[in-house]
Coordinates of C-alpha atoms in Angstrom, one line a residue:
X1 CA 3.8 -14.2 1.3
X2 CA 4.2 -13.2 -2.3
X3 CA 1.5 -11.4 -3.7
X4 CA 1.4 -12.3 -6.9
X5 CA -2.6 -10.1 -7.8
X6 CA -3.0 -9.8 -11.9
X7 CA -1.7 -5.9 -12.7
X8 CA -2.8 -3.6 -15.6
X9 CA -3.4 0.4 -15.3
X10 CA -7.0 0.6 -15.5
X11 CA -8.3 4.3 -16.7
X12 CA -9.9 7.0 -14.8
X13 CA -12.5 5.7 -13.1
X14 CA -15.5 7.9 -12.6
X15 CA -16.8 8.6 -9.5
X16 CA -19.5 5.7 -9.5
X17 CA -22.2 7.6 -8.2
X18 CA -22.3 10.3 -10.1
X19 CA -22.2 13.0 -7.7
X20 CA -20.2 16.2 -7.4
X21 CA -18.3 15.7 -3.9
X22 CA -18.2 17.9 -1.2
X23 CA -16.0 17.9 2.1
X24 CA -17.4 20.2 5.4
X25 CA -14.9 21.9 7.5
X26 CA -15.9 18.4 10.0
X27 CA -13.3 16.1 9.1
X28 CA -10.7 19.3 6.9
X29 CA -10.8 21.6 9.8
X30 CA -11.2 24.4 7.4
X31 CA -14.0 27.0 6.7
X32 CA -16.1 24.1 4.8
X33 CA -15.1 25.2 1.3
X34 CA -14.1 21.9 -0.1
X35 CA -15.6 20.3 -3.1
X36 CA -16.2 17.1 -5.3
X37 CA -12.7 17.0 -6.7
X38 CA -11.3 19.8 -4.0
X39 CA -7.2 18.8 -4.1
X40 CA -6.8 19.7 -0.6
X41 CA -3.3 21.0 0.1
X42 CA -0.3 20.1 2.6
X43 CA -1.5 23.0 5.6
X44 CA 0.5 24.9 7.8
X45 CA 1.6 20.8 9.8
X46 CA 0.1 22.2 13.5
X47 CA -3.7 22.8 14.2
X48 CA -6.3 20.4 14.3
X49 CA -6.9 16.9 12.3
X50 CA -9.2 14.8 12.9
X51 CA -8.3 10.5 12.7
X52 CA -11.1 7.8 11.9
X53 CA -10.1 3.7 12.8
X54 CA -11.6 1.4 11.3
X55 CA -12.0 -1.1 13.9
X56 CA -13.4 2.1 16.6
X57 CA -14.8 -0.4 20.5
X58 CA -12.5 -2.7 19.8
X59 CA -8.7 -0.7 18.9
X60 CA -10.1 2.4 20.1
X61 CA -7.4 2.2 23.4
X62 CA -4.5 1.3 22.0
X63 CA -4.8 4.8 19.6
X64 CA -6.0 6.3 21.8
X65 CA -2.5 5.8 23.3
X66 CA -0.4 6.3 20.4
X67 CA -2.5 9.8 20.1
X68 CA -1.9 11.1 23.7
X69 CA 2.2 10.1 21.8
X70 CA 2.0 12.1 19.1
X71 CA 0.0 14.7 20.8
X72 CA 3.7 15.3 23.1
X73 CA 5.6 14.5 19.9
X74 CA 3.8 17.0 18.1
X75 CA 2.6 19.4 21.3
X76 CA 1.0 21.5 18.2
X77 CA -0.6 19.0 16.3
X78 CA -3.9 17.6 17.7
X79 CA -6.4 14.6 15.9
X80 CA -9.5 14.6 17.1
X81 CA -9.7 10.4 17.2
X82 CA -13.2 9.0 14.9
X83 CA -13.8 5.3 16.9
X84 CA -16.1 3.6 14.0
X85 CA -17.3 -0.1 13.7
X86 CA -15.9 -2.3 11.9
X87 CA -18.8 -3.6 9.7
X88 CA -20.2 1.0 9.5
X89 CA -16.8 2.3 8.1
X90 CA -17.6 2.0 4.5
X91 CA -21.1 3.3 4.3
X92 CA -19.9 6.1 6.9
X93 CA -17.1 6.5 4.5
X94 CA -18.5 6.3 1.1
X95 CA -21.8 9.1 3.1
X96 CA -19.0 11.4 3.7
X97 CA -17.6 10.5 -0.5
X98 CA -20.9 11.7 -1.1
X99 CA -22.5 15.1 1.5
X100 CA -19.1 15.9 2.9
X101 CA -17.1 14.8 6.4
X102 CA -14.0 13.4 4.9
X103 CA -11.3 12.8 7.8
X104 CA -8.1 13.6 6.8
X105 CA -6.8 10.3 8.0
X106 CA -8.0 7.4 8.1
X107 CA -8.3 3.7 8.5
X108 CA -8.3 2.1 4.9
X109 CA -7.2 -1.7 4.7
X110 CA -6.9 -3.8 1.6
X111 CA -10.6 -4.8 1.3
X112 CA -12.2 -1.0 1.0
X113 CA -8.9 0.4 -0.7
X114 CA -10.4 -0.1 -4.3
X115 CA -13.3 1.1 -3.5
X116 CA -12.7 3.9 -2.6
X117 CA -9.1 4.6 -4.9
X118 CA -11.4 3.9 -7.8
X119 CA -13.5 7.8 -6.4
X120 CA -10.9 10.0 -6.3
X121 CA -10.6 9.6 -2.3
X122 CA -7.1 9.2 -1.3
X123 CA -3.5 10.6 -2.0
X124 CA -1.5 8.6 -3.7
X125 CA 1.9 8.0 -0.6
X126 CA 4.8 6.8 -3.1
X127 CA 6.7 10.0 -3.1
X128 CA 5.9 10.6 0.1
X129 CA 7.0 7.1 2.0
X130 CA 9.4 6.8 -0.3
X131 CA 11.5 10.7 1.1
X132 CA 9.8 9.4 5.3
X133 CA 12.2 7.9 7.8
X134 CA 9.7 5.2 6.9
X135 CA 11.5 3.6 4.1
X136 CA 12.6 1.1 3.6
X137 CA 11.4 -0.1 7.0
X138 CA 8.1 -1.6 6.3
X139 CA 7.5 -5.7 4.7
X140 CA 7.5 -5.5 1.2
X141 CA 4.9 -8.4 0.7
X142 CA 2.6 -6.3 3.1
X143 CA 3.5 -2.8 0.7
X144 CA 2.6 -4.8 -2.5
X145 CA -1.0 -6.0 -1.2
X146 CA -1.5 -2.6 -0.6
X147 CA -0.8 -1.4 -4.5
X148 CA -2.2 -4.0 -6.1
X149 CA -5.4 -3.4 -3.6
X150 CA -5.3 -0.2 -5.0
X151 CA -6.4 -0.2 -8.5
X152 CA -3.6 -1.8 -10.1
X153 CA -2.2 0.9 -11.4
X154 CA 0.4 -0.4 -8.5
X155 CA 0.1 3.6 -6.9
X156 CA -0.1 2.7 -2.5
X157 CA -3.0 5.1 -1.6
X158 CA -2.0 3.6 2.1
X159 CA 0.1 2.7 4.3
X160 CA 0.2 -1.4 5.5
X161 CA 0.3 -1.0 9.3
X162 CA -0.7 -4.6 9.9
X163 CA -1.3 -8.5 8.7
X164 CA -3.6 -10.5 10.5
X165 CA -3.6 -14.5 9.3
X166 CA -7.2 -17.6 9.7
X167 CA -6.2 -18.3 13.2
X168 CA -8.3 -21.7 14.3
X169 CA -9.4 -21.0 18.2
X170 CA -9.3 -24.5 20.5
X171 CA -10.1 -25.0 24.0
X172 CA -7.4 -27.3 25.4
X173 CA -8.5 -28.3 28.2
X174 CA -11.9 -30.0 26.4
X175 CA -9.9 -31.7 23.8
X176 CA -7.8 -32.8 26.6
X177 CA -10.8 -33.7 28.5
X178 CA -12.5 -35.2 25.7
X179 CA -9.6 -37.4 24.7
X180 CA -9.9 -35.3 21.3
X181 CA -6.0 -35.2 18.9
X182 CA -5.7 -32.0 18.0
X183 CA -7.1 -30.2 15.0
X184 CA -4.3 -30.0 12.8
X185 CA -6.5 -31.4 9.6
X186 CA -10.2 -31.4 8.9
X187 CA -10.8 -34.3 9.7
X188 CA -9.9 -33.8 12.8
X189 CA -12.0 -31.0 13.2
X190 CA -14.6 -32.4 12.1
X191 CA -14.0 -35.3 14.3
X192 CA -13.7 -32.9 17.3
X193 CA -16.4 -30.9 16.3
X194 CA -18.5 -33.6 17.0
X195 CA -17.6 -35.2 19.9
X196 CA -17.7 -32.3 22.1
X197 CA -21.2 -30.9 22.2
X198 CA -23.7 -31.5 23.9
X199 CA -26.5 -29.0 22.9
X200 CA -28.7 -30.3 26.3
X201 CA -25.9 -29.1 27.8
X202 CA -25.4 -25.3 26.1
X203 CA -22.0 -27.4 24.8
X204 CA -20.9 -27.0 21.6
X205 CA -17.6 -28.3 19.3
X206 CA -18.0 -25.6 16.9
X207 CA -18.5 -21.8 16.7
X208 CA -19.9 -20.6 12.5
X209 CA -20.4 -16.9 11.3
X210 CA -23.1 -16.4 9.9
X211 CA -23.4 -13.1 10.0
X212 CA -21.9 -9.7 9.6
X213 CA -18.1 -10.8 7.8
X214 CA -19.9 -14.4 7.1
X215 CA -18.8 -14.4 3.2
X216 CA -14.9 -14.9 4.1
X217 CA -15.5 -16.9 6.5
X218 CA -17.1 -19.8 4.7
X219 CA -14.4 -19.2 2.3
X220 CA -11.4 -19.8 3.6
X221 CA -12.9 -22.4 4.8
X222 CA -14.0 -24.2 1.4
X223 CA -11.0 -23.8 0.4
X224 CA -9.6 -25.2 3.2
X225 CA -10.7 -28.2 1.9
X226 CA -11.2 -28.6 -2.0
X227 CA -7.2 -27.2 -2.6
X228 CA -8.1 -25.2 -5.1
X229 CA -5.2 -22.7 -5.4
X230 CA -6.2 -20.1 -7.5
X231 CA -9.4 -17.6 -7.4
X232 CA -9.6 -17.8 -10.6
X233 CA -9.1 -20.7 -13.5
X234 CA -8.4 -17.5 -16.7
X235 CA -11.4 -15.5 -16.2
X236 CA -13.6 -17.8 -14.5
X237 CA -13.4 -17.7 -10.7
X238 CA -13.6 -20.9 -8.6
X239 CA -15.3 -20.7 -6.1
X240 CA -18.7 -22.9 -7.5
X241 CA -16.4 -24.8 -9.2
X242 CA -17.5 -28.7 -7.6
X243 CA -15.1 -29.2 -5.4
X244 CA -15.7 -26.1 -3.1
X245 CA -19.5 -26.9 -3.6
X246 CA -19.9 -30.1 -1.2
X247 CA -17.0 -28.2 0.4
X248 CA -19.6 -25.7 1.4
X249 CA -22.3 -27.9 1.9
X250 CA -19.8 -29.8 4.6
X251 CA -19.4 -27.0 6.6
X252 CA -23.1 -25.3 6.7
X253 CA -24.2 -29.1 7.8
X254 CA -22.2 -28.0 11.2
X255 CA -24.3 -25.2 11.7
X256 CA -27.7 -26.2 14.7
X257 CA -25.9 -29.9 14.9
X258 CA -22.7 -29.0 16.3
X259 CA -23.3 -25.2 16.5
X260 CA -25.3 -22.9 18.2
X261 CA -28.8 -20.8 16.5
X262 CA -27.0 -17.2 17.6
X263 CA -25.0 -18.3 15.6
X264 CA -26.8 -17.2 12.6
X265 CA -27.0 -13.8 13.4
X266 CA -23.3 -13.1 14.7
X267 CA -20.6 -10.7 13.3
X268 CA -16.9 -12.2 14.5
X269 CA -17.9 -9.7 18.3
X270 CA -21.1 -11.7 19.6
X271 CA -19.2 -14.7 17.8
X272 CA -15.8 -13.8 20.2
X273 CA -17.6 -13.1 23.0
X274 CA -20.3 -16.7 22.9
X275 CA -16.6 -17.8 22.4
X276 CA -14.6 -17.0 25.4
X277 CA -17.3 -17.2 27.9
X278 CA -19.0 -21.0 27.2
X279 CA -18.5 -23.7 26.3
X280 CA -17.6 -23.7 22.8
X281 CA -14.0 -26.1 21.6
X282 CA -12.7 -24.2 18.4
X283 CA -13.4 -20.3 17.1
X284 CA -12.2 -19.5 13.4
X285 CA -11.3 -15.7 13.6
X286 CA -8.3 -14.0 13.4
X287 CA -5.0 -12.9 15.2
X288 CA -6.9 -9.4 16.3
X289 CA -9.0 -11.5 19.1
X290 CA -5.8 -12.7 20.8
X291 CA -5.8 -10.9 23.2
X292 CA -9.4 -11.2 24.2
X293 CA -9.7 -14.6 24.5
X294 CA -6.2 -14.3 26.7
X295 CA -8.5 -11.7 28.6
X296 CA -11.2 -14.4 29.5
X297 CA -9.7 -17.8 29.6
X298 CA -5.9 -17.0 30.0
X299 CA -2.4 -18.8 28.5
X300 CA -3.3 -22.6 29.2
X301 CA -7.2 -22.5 28.1
X302 CA -6.6 -22.3 24.6
X303 CA -4.5 -22.1 21.2
X304 CA -4.6 -20.4 18.8
X305 CA -2.9 -22.5 15.6
X306 CA -2.7 -22.7 11.4
X307 CA -5.6 -23.2 9.7
X308 CA -6.0 -27.4 9.6
X309 CA -4.6 -29.1 6.7
X310 CA -5.6 -31.4 3.7
X311 CA -4.8 -35.0 4.3
X312 CA -1.7 -34.4 2.4
X313 CA -0.7 -32.3 5.1
X314 CA -0.9 -29.3 2.7
X315 CA -3.3 -25.9 4.0
X316 CA -4.5 -24.2 1.6
X317 CA -6.3 -20.2 2.7
X318 CA -7.6 -17.2 1.3
X319 CA -5.5 -14.0 2.1
X320 CA -6.5 -12.2 4.7
X321 CA -6.6 -8.4 3.8
X322 CA -3.8 -5.6 5.5
X323 CA -5.0 -3.1 7.0
X324 CA -3.2 0.4 6.9
X325 CA -4.0 4.5 7.1
X326 CA -4.6 5.6 3.6
X327 CA -4.6 10.0 3.9
X328 CA -7.2 11.7 2.3
X329 CA -7.3 13.6 -0.1
X330 CA -10.1 16.1 0.7
X331 CA -7.5 17.1 3.6
X332 CA -6.3 20.2 4.1
X333 CA -3.4 19.8 6.3
X334 CA -1.9 16.9 5.4
X335 CA 1.7 18.0 6.0
X336 CA 0.3 17.2 9.6
X337 CA -1.6 14.1 8.7
X338 CA 1.7 12.5 7.4
X339 CA 2.9 13.0 10.5
X340 CA 0.7 11.0 11.6
X341 CA 0.4 8.6 9.5
X342 CA 4.5 8.1 10.0
X343 CA 5.1 8.6 13.1
X344 CA 1.7 5.4 13.8
X345 CA 3.8 3.1 12.2
X346 CA 7.0 3.9 13.5
X347 CA 9.1 1.3 15.5
X348 CA 7.6 2.1 18.9
X349 CA 4.3 2.6 18.1
X350 CA 3.8 -0.1 15.6
X351 CA 4.8 -2.1 17.8
X352 CA 2.6 -1.2 20.6
X353 CA -0.1 -1.7 17.7
X354 CA 0.4 -4.4 17.0
X355 CA 1.2 -6.1 20.2
X356 CA -2.4 -4.7 21.2
X357 CA -4.4 -6.6 18.4
X358 CA -1.8 -9.9 18.0
X359 CA -1.2 -8.7 14.5
X360 CA 1.4 -9.2 12.3
X361 CA 3.9 -5.4 12.4
X362 CA 4.0 -3.7 9.2
X363 CA 7.5 -1.7 10.4
X364 CA 9.9 -5.0 9.9
X365 CA 12.3 -3.2 13.0
X366 CA 9.2 -3.9 15.1
X367 CA 8.6 -7.6 13.4
X368 CA 11.6 -8.1 15.3
X369 CA 10.8 -6.9 19.0
X370 CA 9.9 -9.7 22.3
X371 CA 6.2 -10.2 22.5
X372 CA 6.7 -11.7 18.4
X373 CA 8.0 -14.6 19.4
X374 CA 6.3 -14.9 22.9
X375 CA 1.7 -14.4 20.7
X376 CA 2.2 -18.0 19.6
X377 CA -0.8 -17.6 17.7
X378 CA 1.4 -15.0 15.8
X379 CA 4.6 -16.7 15.6
X380 CA 3.1 -19.8 14.3
X381 CA 1.5 -17.8 12.0
X382 CA 4.1 -16.1 10.3
X383 CA 5.8 -19.8 10.9
X384 CA 2.4 -20.9 8.7
X385 CA 3.6 -18.4 6.0
X386 CA 7.1 -18.4 5.8
X387 CA 7.9 -22.4 6.1
X388 CA 6.2 -23.6 2.5
X389 CA 3.6 -25.7 3.8
X390 CA 0.6 -22.4 2.9
X391 CA -0.9 -21.6 -0.2
X392 CA -2.3 -18.4 -0.7
X393 CA -5.4 -18.2 -2.3
X394 CA -5.1 -14.1 -3.0
X395 CA -9.0 -12.4 -3.1
X396 CA -9.6 -9.8 -5.2
X397 CA -9.5 -7.4 -2.8
X398 CA -8.3 -5.2 -6.6
X399 CA -12.8 -5.4 -7.6
X400 CA -14.7 -2.3 -7.4
X401 CA -17.7 -4.1 -6.4
X402 CA -15.8 -6.5 -4.5
X403 CA -17.0 -5.6 -0.6
X404 CA -20.1 -4.9 -1.6
X405 CA -20.7 -9.2 -3.5
X406 CA -18.8 -9.9 -0.2
X407 CA -20.3 -8.7 1.8
X408 CA -24.5 -6.7 1.3
X409 CA -25.1 -8.6 -2.0
X410 CA -24.7 -12.6 -0.6
X411 CA -24.4 -12.2 3.9
X412 CA -28.5 -12.9 3.0
X413 CA -28.2 -15.5 1.2
X414 CA -25.5 -17.6 3.2
X415 CA -27.7 -17.6 5.9
X416 CA -30.6 -19.5 3.8
X417 CA -28.4 -21.5 2.8
X418 CA -27.1 -22.3 7.2
X419 CA -30.5 -22.4 6.7
X420 CA -31.2 -24.2 4.0
X421 CA -33.5 -22.5 2.4
X422 CA -30.8 -22.7 -0.8
X423 CA -28.1 -25.1 -1.9
X424 CA -24.5 -24.5 -2.1
X425 CA -24.7 -24.2 -5.6
X426 CA -27.1 -22.0 -5.4
X427 CA -25.8 -19.3 -3.8
X428 CA -22.0 -20.1 -5.0
X429 CA -23.6 -20.3 -8.5
X430 CA -24.6 -16.6 -7.7
X431 CA -22.0 -15.6 -6.1
X432 CA -19.7 -16.8 -8.9
X433 CA -21.5 -14.4 -11.7
X434 CA -20.9 -11.6 -10.2
X435 CA -17.5 -11.9 -9.4
X436 CA -17.3 -13.0 -13.3
X437 CA -18.7 -10.5 -14.7
X438 CA -16.9 -7.3 -11.8
X439 CA -13.8 -9.3 -13.2
X440 CA -15.0 -8.6 -16.5
X441 CA -15.4 -4.6 -15.8
X442 CA -12.9 -4.3 -14.3
X443 CA -10.3 -6.0 -16.9
X444 CA -12.4 -3.4 -19.9
X445 CA -11.6 -0.1 -17.4
X446 CA -8.0 -1.5 -17.5
X447 CA -7.5 -1.5 -21.0

C-alpha cells in the first residue's frame, strides 16, 4: 500500500509543556548529569542500555528472547528490558520527558511518533540507516509511513519493525451451526451479529471495544460502511460526514443488543480474552492477537479475514499504525543502542518477532519466510492490501495532538454514545472540531 500523507517542512516546535527536560542516569547509564536538550553521546558501544517495550506483557516473552540472542552475539552489551503496557506507554514517556529517566531505545509507533519528535526526544536515523546492514532491506512503504508520521519534514525517527492490519475474526464453528455465510460484507456482518445472539444463554454475536483504544476501531467501522476514502476534504475532516454519522449510529447500536454489557470498559486485552474464552461470534482486532486465538481455540474453530466490504465489493479501512524502534536523543550510549535496533530488525530476529506477533515483517527478507503464508490472517491481509480491493484512509498520525484527541479526549465520549447519553452526530462534531483545529495549527507551524 502506498502512503500518501501531505508533507511540508515544519518549523521547529517548542516543547509543549515548556519544561526543561532532565534526563537521568537510570535511562542512559550515565552519572545523571543529562539535562533538557542534551544531545547525548555515542558512548563506547559497550556496557548497559535500557529498552522500553511499548507493548509490555503481550510481547515480553519474544522481546526477552531477542535480547538474549543479542547479548549472546554482543557479550559486551547488557540490555535492561522494561515492559510497559500499551495503554500506559505514552504517559510514561511524557513523564520521563519532564522529569527524567528516558531509555536508550524504545518502541515508537506511528501513533505516538509526532508528539515525541516534536519535543526533540528522538534521534534522526536516516544517516545511521543508510550506513547500516538494514539499508535497502526494509519495506519502503513502512519507512515512508513513519517518515510521514514524524511531523512532515521527511525525517526518519523510528525504524519500522512491523505493520498491523485490521482483522475480523469469526467463529467458524458457530457460523456453521447457525447456517450463516462468512461475514465478508457489512450486511452479512450485521445479520450474523443478530442471529448469533442469545443473551439469556450468554451468547453474543459480537464484542465491541468500548474501553481504551475504542476510537480507532469505531473509525474503521465508520469508514468501512460509509465508503468515504479520505480523512480530509480540503482542510476539514470527513469524520462527521452524514454518511459516517449514520454508520456510527448503526455500529454503536450493537452495544448491549448483540454484545456483552462488559464491552463498555473493555480494552483490547479484555476484549480478546473474553472472545477466546466465551461463545461470541465475531471480534474486530488486528493481526497481533492471532496467536492468542490459536492457543485458546485451535486453528479449526475460527478464521481471521480482512474487514468486510460494502455492497459494491470495495473495502475501505483506516490505516493501522506501523510500529518501530526509536533511539532517544539523550542516550549516552547511542552506538550500543543502534546496534540493538539493527540486530532486532535483522532478518532472523524480525521474522521471529513477527511470527510471534502475527504481523507483517518490516524486513523484506523476513517477509518471505514460510510462516507468513501459513498464518492465514497475515497472508489474507497482505493480499487485501496489494490486490486493489482495499482503499486505506490515512489517519493523521502526524498531528502532535492526534494521540490525545483519539484517546483521552474522546474515549469517554464514545462510551456516552454507547450508553445513549450522547448522539453519534454530537460525538463526531466534537471530534471534527478538535481535528480541524489541530490540522490548522499544524499547517501554521509547518509554514
